[in-house]
Coordinates of C-alpha atoms and ligand atoms in Angstrom, one line a residue:
X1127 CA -9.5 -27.1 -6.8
X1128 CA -5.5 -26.8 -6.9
X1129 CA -4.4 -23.1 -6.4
X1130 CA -1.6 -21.6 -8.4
X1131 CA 1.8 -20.4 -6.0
X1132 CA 0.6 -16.9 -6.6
X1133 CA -2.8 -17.2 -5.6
X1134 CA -1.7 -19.1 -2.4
X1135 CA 0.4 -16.4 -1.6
X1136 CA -2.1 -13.5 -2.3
X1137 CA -4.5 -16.5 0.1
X1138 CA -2.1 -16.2 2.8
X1139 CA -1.4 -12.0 2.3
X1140 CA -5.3 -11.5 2.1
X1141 CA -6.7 -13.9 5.4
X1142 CA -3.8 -13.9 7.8
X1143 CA -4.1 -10.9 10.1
X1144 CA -1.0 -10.0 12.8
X1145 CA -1.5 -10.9 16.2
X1146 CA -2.2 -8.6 19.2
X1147 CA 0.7 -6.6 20.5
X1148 CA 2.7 -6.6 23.7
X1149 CA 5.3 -3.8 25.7
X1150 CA 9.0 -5.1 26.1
X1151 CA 12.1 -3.9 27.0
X1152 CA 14.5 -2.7 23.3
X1153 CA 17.2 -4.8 24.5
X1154 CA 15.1 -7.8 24.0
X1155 CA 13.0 -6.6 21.0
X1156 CA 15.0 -7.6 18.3
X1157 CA 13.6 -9.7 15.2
X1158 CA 10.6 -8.4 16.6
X1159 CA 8.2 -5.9 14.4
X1160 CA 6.8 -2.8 15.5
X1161 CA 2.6 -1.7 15.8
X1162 CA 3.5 1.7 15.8
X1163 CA 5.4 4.6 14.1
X1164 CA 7.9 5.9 16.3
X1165 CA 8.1 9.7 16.5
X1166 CA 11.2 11.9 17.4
X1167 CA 10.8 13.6 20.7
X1168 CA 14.0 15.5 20.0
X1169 CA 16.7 16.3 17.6
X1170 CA 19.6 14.1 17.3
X1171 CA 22.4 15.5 17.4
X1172 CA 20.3 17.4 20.3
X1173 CA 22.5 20.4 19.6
X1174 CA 25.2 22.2 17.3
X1175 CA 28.6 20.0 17.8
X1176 CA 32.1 19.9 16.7
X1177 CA 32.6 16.9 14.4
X1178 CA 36.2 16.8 15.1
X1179 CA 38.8 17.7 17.5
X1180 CA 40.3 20.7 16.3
X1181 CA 39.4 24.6 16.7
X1182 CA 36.3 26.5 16.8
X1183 CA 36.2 29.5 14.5
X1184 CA 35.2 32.5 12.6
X1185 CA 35.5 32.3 8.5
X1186 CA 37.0 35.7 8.2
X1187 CA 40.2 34.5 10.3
X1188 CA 41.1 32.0 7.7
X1189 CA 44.8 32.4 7.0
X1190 CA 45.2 34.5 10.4
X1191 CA 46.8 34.0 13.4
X1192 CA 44.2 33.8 16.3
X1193 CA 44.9 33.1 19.9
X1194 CA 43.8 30.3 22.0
X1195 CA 43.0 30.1 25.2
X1196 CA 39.8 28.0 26.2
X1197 CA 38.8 24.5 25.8
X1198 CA 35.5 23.1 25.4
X1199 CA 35.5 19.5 26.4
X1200 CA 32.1 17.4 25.0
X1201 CA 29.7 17.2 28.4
X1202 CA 30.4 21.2 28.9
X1203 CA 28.2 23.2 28.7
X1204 CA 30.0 26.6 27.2
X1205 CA 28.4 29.9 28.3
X1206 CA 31.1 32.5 26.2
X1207 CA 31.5 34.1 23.3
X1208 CA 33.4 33.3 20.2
X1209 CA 34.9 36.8 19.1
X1210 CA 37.1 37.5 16.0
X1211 CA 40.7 37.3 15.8
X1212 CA 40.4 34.1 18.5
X1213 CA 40.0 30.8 18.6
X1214 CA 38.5 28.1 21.0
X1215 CA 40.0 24.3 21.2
X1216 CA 37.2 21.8 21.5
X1217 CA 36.8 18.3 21.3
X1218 CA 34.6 15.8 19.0
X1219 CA 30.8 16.4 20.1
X1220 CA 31.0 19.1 22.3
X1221 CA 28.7 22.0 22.0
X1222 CA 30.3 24.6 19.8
X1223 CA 30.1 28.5 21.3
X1224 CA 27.6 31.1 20.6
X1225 CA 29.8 33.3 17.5
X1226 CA 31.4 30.0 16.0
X1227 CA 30.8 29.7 12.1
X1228 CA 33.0 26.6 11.7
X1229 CA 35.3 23.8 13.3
X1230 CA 39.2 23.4 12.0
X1231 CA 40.5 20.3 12.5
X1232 CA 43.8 20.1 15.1
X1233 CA 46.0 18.7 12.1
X1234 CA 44.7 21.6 9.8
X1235 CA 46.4 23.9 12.3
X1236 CA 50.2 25.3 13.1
X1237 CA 50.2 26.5 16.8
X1238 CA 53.3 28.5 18.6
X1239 CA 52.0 28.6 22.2
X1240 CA 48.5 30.1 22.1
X1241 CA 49.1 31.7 18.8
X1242 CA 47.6 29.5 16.3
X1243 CA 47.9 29.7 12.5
X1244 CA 44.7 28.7 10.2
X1245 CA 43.9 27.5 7.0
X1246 CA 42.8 29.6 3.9
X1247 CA 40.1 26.7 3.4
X1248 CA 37.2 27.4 5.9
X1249 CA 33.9 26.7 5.4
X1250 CA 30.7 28.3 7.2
X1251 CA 29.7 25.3 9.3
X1252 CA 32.5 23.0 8.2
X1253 CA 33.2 20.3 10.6
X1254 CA 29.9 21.3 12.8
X1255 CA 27.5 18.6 13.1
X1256 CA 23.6 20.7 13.2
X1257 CA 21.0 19.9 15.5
X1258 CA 18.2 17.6 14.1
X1259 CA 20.6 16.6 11.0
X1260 CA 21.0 12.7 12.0
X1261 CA 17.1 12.3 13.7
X1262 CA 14.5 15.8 13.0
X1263 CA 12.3 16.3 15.8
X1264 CA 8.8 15.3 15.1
X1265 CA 9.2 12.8 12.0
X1266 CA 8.8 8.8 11.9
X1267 CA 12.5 7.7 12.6
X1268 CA 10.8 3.7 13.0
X1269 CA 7.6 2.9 10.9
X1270 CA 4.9 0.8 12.2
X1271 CA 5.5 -2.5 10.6
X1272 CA 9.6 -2.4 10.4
X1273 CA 11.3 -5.5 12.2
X1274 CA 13.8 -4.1 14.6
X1275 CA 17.0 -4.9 14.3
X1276 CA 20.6 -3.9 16.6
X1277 CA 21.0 -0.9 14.8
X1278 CA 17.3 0.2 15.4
X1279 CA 18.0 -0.1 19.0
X1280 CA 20.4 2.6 18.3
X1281 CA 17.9 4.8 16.8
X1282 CA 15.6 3.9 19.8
X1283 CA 18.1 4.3 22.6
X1284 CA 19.0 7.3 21.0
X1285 CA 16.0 9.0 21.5
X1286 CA 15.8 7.8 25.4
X1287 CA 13.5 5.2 24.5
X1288 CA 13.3 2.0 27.3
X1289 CA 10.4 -0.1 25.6
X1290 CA 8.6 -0.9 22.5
X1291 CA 5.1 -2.1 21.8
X1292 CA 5.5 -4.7 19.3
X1293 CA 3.6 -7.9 17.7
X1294 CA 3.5 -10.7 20.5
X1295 CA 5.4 -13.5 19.3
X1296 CA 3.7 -16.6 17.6
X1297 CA 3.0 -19.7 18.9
X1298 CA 3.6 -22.8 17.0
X1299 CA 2.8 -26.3 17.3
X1300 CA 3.8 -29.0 15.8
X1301 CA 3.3 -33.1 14.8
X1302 CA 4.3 -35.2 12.8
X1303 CA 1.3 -37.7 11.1
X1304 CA 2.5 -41.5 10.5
X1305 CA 2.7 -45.4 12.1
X1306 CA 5.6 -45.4 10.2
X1307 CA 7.4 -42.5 12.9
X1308 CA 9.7 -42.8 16.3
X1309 CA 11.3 -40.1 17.7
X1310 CA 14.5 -39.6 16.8
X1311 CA 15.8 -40.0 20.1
X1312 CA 14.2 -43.7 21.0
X1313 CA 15.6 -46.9 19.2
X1314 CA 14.1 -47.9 16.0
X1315 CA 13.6 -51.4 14.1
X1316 CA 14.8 -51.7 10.6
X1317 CA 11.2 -50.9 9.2
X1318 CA 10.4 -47.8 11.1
X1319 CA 11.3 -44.2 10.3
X1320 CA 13.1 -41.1 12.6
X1321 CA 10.7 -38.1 12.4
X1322 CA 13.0 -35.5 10.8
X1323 CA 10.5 -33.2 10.0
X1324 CA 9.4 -32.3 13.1
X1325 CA 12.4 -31.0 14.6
X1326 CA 13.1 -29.6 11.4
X1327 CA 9.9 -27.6 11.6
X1328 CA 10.4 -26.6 15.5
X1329 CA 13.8 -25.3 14.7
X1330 CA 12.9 -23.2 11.9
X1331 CA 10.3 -21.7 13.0
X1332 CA 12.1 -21.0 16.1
X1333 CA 14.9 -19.7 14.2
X1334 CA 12.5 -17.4 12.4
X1335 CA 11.0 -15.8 15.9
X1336 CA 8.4 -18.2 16.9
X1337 CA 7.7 -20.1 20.1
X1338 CA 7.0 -23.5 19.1
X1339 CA 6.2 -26.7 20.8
X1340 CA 6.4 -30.2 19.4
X1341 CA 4.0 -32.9 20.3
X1342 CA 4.1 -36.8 20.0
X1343 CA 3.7 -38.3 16.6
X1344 CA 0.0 -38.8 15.7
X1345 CA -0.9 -42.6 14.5
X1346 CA -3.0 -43.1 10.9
X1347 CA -6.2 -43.2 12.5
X1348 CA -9.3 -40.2 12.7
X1349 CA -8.9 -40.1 16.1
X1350 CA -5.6 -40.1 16.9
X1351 CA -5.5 -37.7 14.7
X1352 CA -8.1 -35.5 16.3
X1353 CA -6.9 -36.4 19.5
X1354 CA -3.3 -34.3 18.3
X1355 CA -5.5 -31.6 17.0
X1356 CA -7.4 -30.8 20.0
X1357 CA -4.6 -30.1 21.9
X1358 CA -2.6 -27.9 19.8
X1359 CA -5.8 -25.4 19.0
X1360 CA -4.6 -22.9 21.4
X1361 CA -1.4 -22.3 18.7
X1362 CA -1.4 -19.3 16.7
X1363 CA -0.5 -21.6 14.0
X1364 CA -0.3 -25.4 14.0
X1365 CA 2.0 -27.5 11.3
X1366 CA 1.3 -30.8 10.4
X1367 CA 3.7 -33.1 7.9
X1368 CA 2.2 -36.6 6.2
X1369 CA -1.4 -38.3 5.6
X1370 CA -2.4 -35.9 3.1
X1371 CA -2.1 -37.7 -0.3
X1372 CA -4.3 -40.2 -1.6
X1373 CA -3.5 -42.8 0.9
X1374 CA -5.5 -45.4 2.1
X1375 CA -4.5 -44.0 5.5
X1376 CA -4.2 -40.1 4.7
X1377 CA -6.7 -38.7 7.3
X1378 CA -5.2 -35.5 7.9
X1379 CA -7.5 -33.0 6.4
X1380 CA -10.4 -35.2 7.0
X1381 CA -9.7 -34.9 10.5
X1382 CA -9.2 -31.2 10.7
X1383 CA -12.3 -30.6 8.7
X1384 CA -14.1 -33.0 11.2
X1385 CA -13.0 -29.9 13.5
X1386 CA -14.5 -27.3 12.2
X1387 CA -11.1 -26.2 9.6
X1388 CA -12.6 -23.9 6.7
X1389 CA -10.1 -25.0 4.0
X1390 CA -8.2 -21.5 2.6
X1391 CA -5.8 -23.5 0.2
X1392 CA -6.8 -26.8 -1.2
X1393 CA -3.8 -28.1 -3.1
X1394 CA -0.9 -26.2 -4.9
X1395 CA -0.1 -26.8 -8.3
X1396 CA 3.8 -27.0 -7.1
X1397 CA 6.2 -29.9 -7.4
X1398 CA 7.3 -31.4 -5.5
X1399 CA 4.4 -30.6 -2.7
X1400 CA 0.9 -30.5 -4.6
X1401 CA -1.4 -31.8 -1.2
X1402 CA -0.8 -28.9 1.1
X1403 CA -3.2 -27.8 2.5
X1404 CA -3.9 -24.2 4.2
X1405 CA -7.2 -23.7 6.4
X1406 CA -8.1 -22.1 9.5
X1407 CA -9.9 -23.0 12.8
X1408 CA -11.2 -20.1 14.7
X1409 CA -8.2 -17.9 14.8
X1410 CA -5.7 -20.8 14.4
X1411 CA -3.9 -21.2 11.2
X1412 CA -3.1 -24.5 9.8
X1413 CA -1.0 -26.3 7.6
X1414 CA -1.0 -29.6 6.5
X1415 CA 2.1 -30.2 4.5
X1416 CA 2.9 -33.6 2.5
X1417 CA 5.1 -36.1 4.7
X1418 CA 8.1 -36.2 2.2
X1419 CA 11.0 -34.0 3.8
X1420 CA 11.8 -32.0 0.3
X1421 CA 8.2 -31.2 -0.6
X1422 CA 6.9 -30.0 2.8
X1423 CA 10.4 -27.9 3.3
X1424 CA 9.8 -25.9 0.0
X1425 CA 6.5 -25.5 1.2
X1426 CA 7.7 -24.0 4.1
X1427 CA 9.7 -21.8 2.9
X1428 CA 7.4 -20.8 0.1
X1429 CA 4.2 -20.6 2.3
X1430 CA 4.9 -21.0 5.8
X1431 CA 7.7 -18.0 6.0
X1432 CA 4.6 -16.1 4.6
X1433 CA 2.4 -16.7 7.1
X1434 CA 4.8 -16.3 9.8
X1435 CA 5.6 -12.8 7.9
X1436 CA 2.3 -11.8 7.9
X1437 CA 1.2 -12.7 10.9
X1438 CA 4.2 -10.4 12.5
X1439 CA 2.9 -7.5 11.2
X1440 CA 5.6 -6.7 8.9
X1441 CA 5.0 -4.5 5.8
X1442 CA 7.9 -6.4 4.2
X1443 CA 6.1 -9.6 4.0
X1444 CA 6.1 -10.2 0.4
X1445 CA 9.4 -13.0 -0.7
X1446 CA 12.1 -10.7 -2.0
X1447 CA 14.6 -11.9 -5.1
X1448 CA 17.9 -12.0 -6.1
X1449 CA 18.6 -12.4 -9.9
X1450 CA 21.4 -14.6 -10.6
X1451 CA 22.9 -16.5 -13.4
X1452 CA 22.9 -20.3 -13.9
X1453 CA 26.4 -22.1 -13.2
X1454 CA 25.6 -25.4 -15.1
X1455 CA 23.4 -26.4 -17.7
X1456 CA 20.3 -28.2 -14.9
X1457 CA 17.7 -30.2 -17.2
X1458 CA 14.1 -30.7 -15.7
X1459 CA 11.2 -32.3 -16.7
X1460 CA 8.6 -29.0 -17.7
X1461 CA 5.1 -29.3 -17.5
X1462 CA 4.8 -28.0 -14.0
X1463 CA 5.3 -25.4 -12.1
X1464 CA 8.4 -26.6 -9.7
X1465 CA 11.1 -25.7 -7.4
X1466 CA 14.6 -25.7 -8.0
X1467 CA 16.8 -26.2 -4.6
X1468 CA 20.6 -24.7 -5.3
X1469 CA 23.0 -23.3 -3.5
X1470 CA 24.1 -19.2 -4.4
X1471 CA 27.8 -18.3 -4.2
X1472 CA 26.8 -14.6 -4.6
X1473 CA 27.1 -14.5 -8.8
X1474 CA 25.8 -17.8 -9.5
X1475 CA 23.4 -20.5 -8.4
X1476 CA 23.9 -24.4 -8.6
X1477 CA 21.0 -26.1 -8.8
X1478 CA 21.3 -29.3 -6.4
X1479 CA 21.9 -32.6 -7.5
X1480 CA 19.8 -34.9 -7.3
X1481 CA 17.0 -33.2 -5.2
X1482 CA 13.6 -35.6 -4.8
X1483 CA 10.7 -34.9 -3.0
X1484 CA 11.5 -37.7 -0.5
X1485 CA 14.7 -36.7 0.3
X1486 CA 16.6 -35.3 3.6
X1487 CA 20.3 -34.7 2.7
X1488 CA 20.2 -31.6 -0.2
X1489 CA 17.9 -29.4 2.4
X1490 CA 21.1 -28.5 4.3
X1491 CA 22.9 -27.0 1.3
X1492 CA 20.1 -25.0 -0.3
X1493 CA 20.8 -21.2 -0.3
X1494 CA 17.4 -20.4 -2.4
X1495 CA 15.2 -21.6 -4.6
X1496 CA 14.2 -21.1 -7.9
X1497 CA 10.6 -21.3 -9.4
X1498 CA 10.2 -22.4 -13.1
X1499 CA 7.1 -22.3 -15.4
X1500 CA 5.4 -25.3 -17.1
X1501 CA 7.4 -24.4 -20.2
X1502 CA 10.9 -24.8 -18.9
X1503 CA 13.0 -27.6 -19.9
X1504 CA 16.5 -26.6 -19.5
X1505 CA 18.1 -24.2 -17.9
X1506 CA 21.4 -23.2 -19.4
X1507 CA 24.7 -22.0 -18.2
X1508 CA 24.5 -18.4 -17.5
X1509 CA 21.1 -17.7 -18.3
X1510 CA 19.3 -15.5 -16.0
X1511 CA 17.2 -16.6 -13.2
X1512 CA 15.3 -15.1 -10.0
X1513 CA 16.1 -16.5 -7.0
X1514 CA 14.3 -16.3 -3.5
X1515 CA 16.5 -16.8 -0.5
X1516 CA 16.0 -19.6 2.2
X1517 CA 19.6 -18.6 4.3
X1518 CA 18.4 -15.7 5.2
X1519 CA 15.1 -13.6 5.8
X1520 CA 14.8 -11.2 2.7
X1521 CA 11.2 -9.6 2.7
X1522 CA 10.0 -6.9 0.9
X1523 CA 7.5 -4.4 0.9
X1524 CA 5.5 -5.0 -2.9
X1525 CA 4.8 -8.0 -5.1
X1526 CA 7.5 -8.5 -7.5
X1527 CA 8.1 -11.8 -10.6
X1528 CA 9.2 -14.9 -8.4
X1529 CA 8.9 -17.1 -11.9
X1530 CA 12.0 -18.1 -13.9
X1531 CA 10.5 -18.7 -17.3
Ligands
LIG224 P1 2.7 -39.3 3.5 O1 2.5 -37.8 3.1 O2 2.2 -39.5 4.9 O3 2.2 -40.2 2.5 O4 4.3 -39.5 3.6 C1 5.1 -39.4 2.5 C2 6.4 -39.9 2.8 O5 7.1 -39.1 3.7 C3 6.5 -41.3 3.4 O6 7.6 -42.0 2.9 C4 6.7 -41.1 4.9 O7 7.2 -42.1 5.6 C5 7.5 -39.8 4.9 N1 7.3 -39.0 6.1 C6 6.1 -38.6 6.5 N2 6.2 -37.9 7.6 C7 7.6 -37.8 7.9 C8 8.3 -37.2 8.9 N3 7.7 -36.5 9.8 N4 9.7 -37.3 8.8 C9 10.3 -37.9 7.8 N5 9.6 -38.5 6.8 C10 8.2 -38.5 6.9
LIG225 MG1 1.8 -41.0 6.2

């Protein structure tokens, strides 16, 4: 029996587990999601430290003149006192002096050669960056599950941190089913067909962190077909596109059941895209999406990026939203649940025209897409709709409405 989008989605969320981990260097950890909290050895900023260049200081010499003459440069490491009725120059991030209650900025100053004029406005610790107040020793600045990013390399370089144990990276294979098929790179008669969703497939899954490799087009036939299967089983996941309607020649999920698949998702009731199929050999995931471009890529990004999500390891693996407003009046058919393909100009979102299941050339433009109930028949100018993102990777940690009703 057909399952609905959301119980396909709570399928994938419940059975796919992340993969074992692995120990690389940070500076080639990014997109990559940690197995661990990450725990602050130290405080950042390690210690007390002026924020700007300017003076250090004592509150009650606000409006006084004070003289001047040390200098704390940032790298010192200053051994005197700060006493009243003086001041001591220092630069951004040095270590402010035993005695100083606060930092006065150079401009905030009028100096006549070590005599130096200060404001009426001093605060205690104005200007003074406190130990611990960026990073406090001792609590998770990275949770277990996060996908690093630059700036979390910061965080972990910050903290004198050379490697991370992380999820290893997933390995994708990858063929197309149909006699119909040549490679896009070989010469093709005028009844033939270039395999676009393969490199399609390899190139977003690369794009979305996974190692992928692409094998040779499998014929119609049982054993050609098993023949493909067999040799992609060592894949942590392994994609298939075609040959799994009602075809005289649809073999696909006969042949992977012939394998040993138990079947996970049967069917989605989603248009365009109903025959996917989700099911799992061992540890190896599969997918069997329909041939026809349109339908197996919203499958892919509806089911596929879920997968890939969970089997990361990443807490955020639920599809995030954005709610948006319709540009144009967009009339659909109703009765199903379906996909709308439209591009998102950051307040509104054109549904693309015309988008059919068998169709190449409105993939390249879709921003998101849209999900509509059975009910829906028109969706008008302006109204309000939720949007999930294809362009780029939005995540998030809880279940939230995906339907635009
Ligand atoms: P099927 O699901 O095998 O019945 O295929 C449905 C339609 O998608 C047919 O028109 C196929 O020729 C086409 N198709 C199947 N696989 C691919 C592919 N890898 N690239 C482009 N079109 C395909
Ligand atoms: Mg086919």
């Amino acid at each position: 029996m057909a399952s609905s989008i959301l119980e396909a989605l709570d399928i994938i969320a419940d059975n796919i587990s992340p993969l074992d981990k692995e120990i690389i260097p940070i500076e080639l950890s990014v997109g990559r999601v940690v197995t661990e909290d990450y725990i602050a050895n130290f405080d950042l900023p390690r210690f007390h430290n002026s924020a700007m260049d300017g003076y250090a200081v004592k509150v009650v010499d606000a409006t006084k003149k004070v003289t001047c003459n040390e200098v704390i440069y940032a790298g010192d490491n200053p051994k005197m006192l700060l006493k009243e009725g003086s001041a001591i120059k220092i630069m951004t991030g040095a270590p402010i002096p035993k005695g100083c209650e606060a930092i006065v900025p150079i401009e905030n100053v009028t100096m006549k050669e070590d005599v130096i004029l200060l404001p009426s406005d001093i605060q205690t610790n104005g200007f003074i960056r406190m130990a611990g107040e960026d990073i406090k020793k001792g609590t998770v600045f990275l949770a277990k599950g996060s996908v690093i990013n630059a700036y979390t390399i910061a965080s972990l370089a910050s903290q004198g941190i050379t490697h991370v144990t992380v999820t290893r990276v997933i390995k994708v294979a990858i063929f197309g089913t149909g006699d119909e098929l040549r490679p896009h790179f070989e010469k093709i008669e005028a009844h033939q067909l270039y395999n676009s969703n393969s490199p399609m497939f390899l190139t977003r899954s690369r794009a979305l962190g996974c190692d992928v490799r692409f094998i040779r087009t499998s014929a119609d036939t049982l054993e050609a077909l098993k023949k493909s299967i067999k040799s992609t089983l060592d894949a942590d996941i392994i994609i298939t596109s075609g040959g799994v309607s009602v075809g005289d020649k649809d073999f696909t999920k006969e042949a992977f059941t012939n394998l040993g698949m138990q079947v996970l998702i049967d069917k989605i009731d989603i248009k365009p895209g109903r025959p996917t199929i989700v099911g799992v050999i061992d540890k190896t995931v599969i997918i069997n999406l329909p041939g026809n471009p349109l339908a197996s890529m919203v499958n892919y990004e509806l089911f596929i990026r879920a997968i890939i999500r969970k089997m990361s390891g990443r807490t955020e693996h639920y599809h995030g939203t954005v709610t948006t407003t319709m540009k144009h009046d967009f009339s659909v058919r109703g009765g199903k649940y379906a996909v709308i393909l439209g591009r998102f100009d950051g307040t509104s979102f054109e549904a693309l025209k015309p988008q059919m299941p068998g169709m190449v050339s409105p993939m390249q433009e879709a921003d998101g897409l849209i999900l509509i109930t059975p009910d829906v028949n028109l969706l008008e100018s302006g109204k309000t709709v939720t949007m999930i993102p294809i362009k780029w990777e939005f995540g998030i940690g809880k279940k939230v409405e995906l339907f635009t009703s």
